[in-house]
């Protein structure tokens, strides 16, 4: 018998809470009970979420030509709305179709791209323009995963 099995859940949660994020994520794979504690008490999400708002993305303009821009105070960490780090980016913000929770949704002719401008990471998604609009849903307080929905026009 493992000695951690005799610990109350509250005590084990306090021990796991002290681990760095990577080790905490790995500990979820050690025992099912540990996974339940980490997920049930949202220990990992608290360590991954930012503790301050750095700025906001706004979509202004009409629906035909949305113009998302990032607004931040000068003292905050620089997060630029310039997406020139993307291989398929043409230098115009007209391909930005949605944003949510700090992530951007960019569309060109054949692909959708979910972009995190703070980390400069992106993920290409297959997309065929079949008369549908794409929408991004992301709430980092609920889950580290995003969803992209296709809604008919």
Coordinates of C-alpha atoms in Angstrom, one line a residue:
X1 CA 0.0 0.0 0.0
X2 CA 1.3 3.5 -0.9
X3 CA 1.5 5.8 2.1
X4 CA -0.2 8.6 0.1
X5 CA -3.4 6.5 0.1
X6 CA -3.8 7.0 3.8
X7 CA -3.7 10.8 3.5
X8 CA -6.9 12.8 3.6
X9 CA -7.8 14.5 0.3
X10 CA -7.3 17.9 1.8
X11 CA -3.8 17.1 2.9
X12 CA -2.9 15.6 -0.5
X13 CA -4.3 18.6 -2.3
X14 CA -2.1 20.9 -0.1
X15 CA 1.0 18.8 -1.1
X16 CA 0.1 18.8 -4.8
X17 CA -0.6 22.5 -4.8
X18 CA 3.0 23.2 -4.0
X19 CA 4.3 21.5 -7.2
X20 CA 5.4 23.5 -10.2
X21 CA 2.9 23.4 -13.1
X22 CA 4.7 20.8 -15.2
X23 CA 5.2 18.4 -12.2
X24 CA 1.6 18.9 -11.2
X25 CA 0.5 18.0 -14.7
X26 CA 2.6 14.9 -14.6
X27 CA 1.3 13.9 -11.2
X28 CA -2.2 13.6 -12.7
X29 CA -0.9 10.5 -14.4
X30 CA 0.4 8.8 -11.3
X31 CA -2.9 7.8 -9.7
X32 CA -6.5 8.2 -10.6
X33 CA -7.2 9.7 -7.2
X34 CA -4.5 12.3 -7.8
X35 CA -6.0 13.2 -11.1
X36 CA -9.4 13.6 -9.4
X37 CA -7.9 15.9 -6.8
X38 CA -6.0 18.1 -9.3
X39 CA -8.9 18.4 -11.7
X40 CA -11.7 18.6 -9.1
X41 CA -9.9 21.4 -7.2
X42 CA -8.6 23.1 -10.4
X43 CA -5.1 23.2 -9.1
X44 CA -3.5 23.2 -12.5
X45 CA -5.7 25.9 -14.0
X46 CA -4.9 28.3 -11.2
X47 CA -1.2 28.0 -12.0
X48 CA -1.6 28.4 -15.7
X49 CA -4.0 31.4 -15.7
X50 CA -2.6 35.0 -15.8
X51 CA -3.0 36.9 -12.6
X52 CA -3.6 40.3 -14.3
X53 CA -5.2 41.5 -17.5
X54 CA -2.6 42.8 -19.9
X55 CA -5.1 44.3 -22.4
X56 CA -8.2 43.7 -24.4
X57 CA -9.0 42.9 -28.0
X58 CA -11.9 44.9 -29.6
X59 CA -13.6 44.2 -32.8
X60 CA -14.8 47.6 -34.2
X61 CA -16.3 48.4 -37.6
X62 CA -19.1 46.7 -39.4
X63 CA -19.5 42.9 -39.9
X64 CA -18.3 43.1 -43.5
X65 CA -14.9 44.6 -42.4
X66 CA -14.1 43.9 -38.8
X67 CA -11.0 45.5 -37.5
X68 CA -9.8 43.8 -34.3
X69 CA -7.2 45.7 -32.4
X70 CA -5.3 45.1 -29.1
X71 CA -5.6 47.9 -26.5
X72 CA -3.3 48.0 -23.5
X73 CA -1.8 50.5 -21.1
X74 CA 1.8 51.5 -21.9
X75 CA 3.1 49.9 -18.8
X76 CA 1.8 46.4 -19.5
X77 CA 3.7 43.7 -21.3
X78 CA 3.9 44.3 -25.0
X79 CA 1.4 42.1 -26.9
X80 CA 1.3 43.3 -30.5
X81 CA -1.6 42.8 -32.9
X82 CA 1.0 42.5 -35.7
X83 CA 0.7 38.9 -36.9
X84 CA 3.7 38.9 -39.2
X85 CA 5.2 35.9 -37.4
X86 CA 2.5 33.8 -39.1
X87 CA 3.7 32.1 -42.4
X88 CA 0.5 32.8 -44.3
X89 CA -0.2 36.3 -42.9
X90 CA -0.6 39.0 -45.6
X91 CA -0.2 42.0 -43.4
X92 CA -3.9 42.9 -43.2
X93 CA -6.2 42.4 -40.2
X94 CA -9.1 41.8 -42.5
X95 CA -8.6 38.0 -42.1
X96 CA -9.3 38.2 -38.4
X97 CA -12.8 37.0 -38.0
X98 CA -13.2 36.5 -34.3
X99 CA -11.5 36.7 -30.9
X100 CA -12.2 35.3 -27.5
X101 CA -10.3 35.2 -24.2
X102 CA -7.1 36.6 -25.8
X103 CA -7.1 34.2 -28.7
X104 CA -7.6 35.3 -32.3
X105 CA -9.3 33.4 -35.2
X106 CA -7.8 34.2 -38.6
X107 CA -9.2 33.0 -41.9
X108 CA -7.7 32.8 -45.3
X109 CA -9.1 31.0 -48.4
X110 CA -8.3 27.4 -47.2
X111 CA -7.6 27.5 -43.5
X112 CA -8.6 28.8 -40.2
X113 CA -5.9 29.7 -37.7
X114 CA -6.3 30.0 -34.0
X115 CA -3.6 32.4 -32.7
X116 CA -2.3 33.3 -29.3
X117 CA -0.5 36.6 -29.9
X118 CA 1.0 36.6 -26.4
X119 CA 2.9 33.4 -27.0
X120 CA 3.2 33.8 -30.8
X121 CA 1.8 30.3 -31.2
X122 CA -0.9 29.2 -33.6
X123 CA -2.7 26.1 -34.8
X124 CA -4.0 25.7 -38.4
X125 CA -7.4 24.1 -38.8
X126 CA -8.8 22.8 -42.1
X127 CA -11.6 25.0 -43.4
X128 CA -13.8 25.1 -46.4
X129 CA -16.0 28.2 -47.0
X130 CA -19.3 26.5 -47.5
X131 CA -21.5 29.4 -46.6
X132 CA -20.7 29.2 -42.9
X133 CA -19.1 31.7 -40.5
X134 CA -16.6 30.5 -37.9
X135 CA -16.7 31.5 -34.2
X136 CA -14.1 31.0 -31.5
X137 CA -15.0 30.2 -27.9
X138 CA -12.4 30.2 -25.2
X139 CA -12.6 30.7 -21.4
X140 CA -9.2 30.1 -19.7
X141 CA -11.0 30.1 -16.3
X142 CA -13.0 27.0 -17.4
X143 CA -10.6 25.0 -19.5
X144 CA -7.2 25.4 -21.3
X145 CA -9.0 24.3 -24.6
X146 CA -10.8 26.3 -27.2
X147 CA -13.6 25.5 -29.5
X148 CA -14.3 26.7 -33.1
X149 CA -17.9 26.6 -34.3
X150 CA -19.2 26.7 -37.8
X151 CA -22.6 28.5 -38.1
X152 CA -24.5 28.8 -41.4
X153 CA -25.0 32.4 -42.6

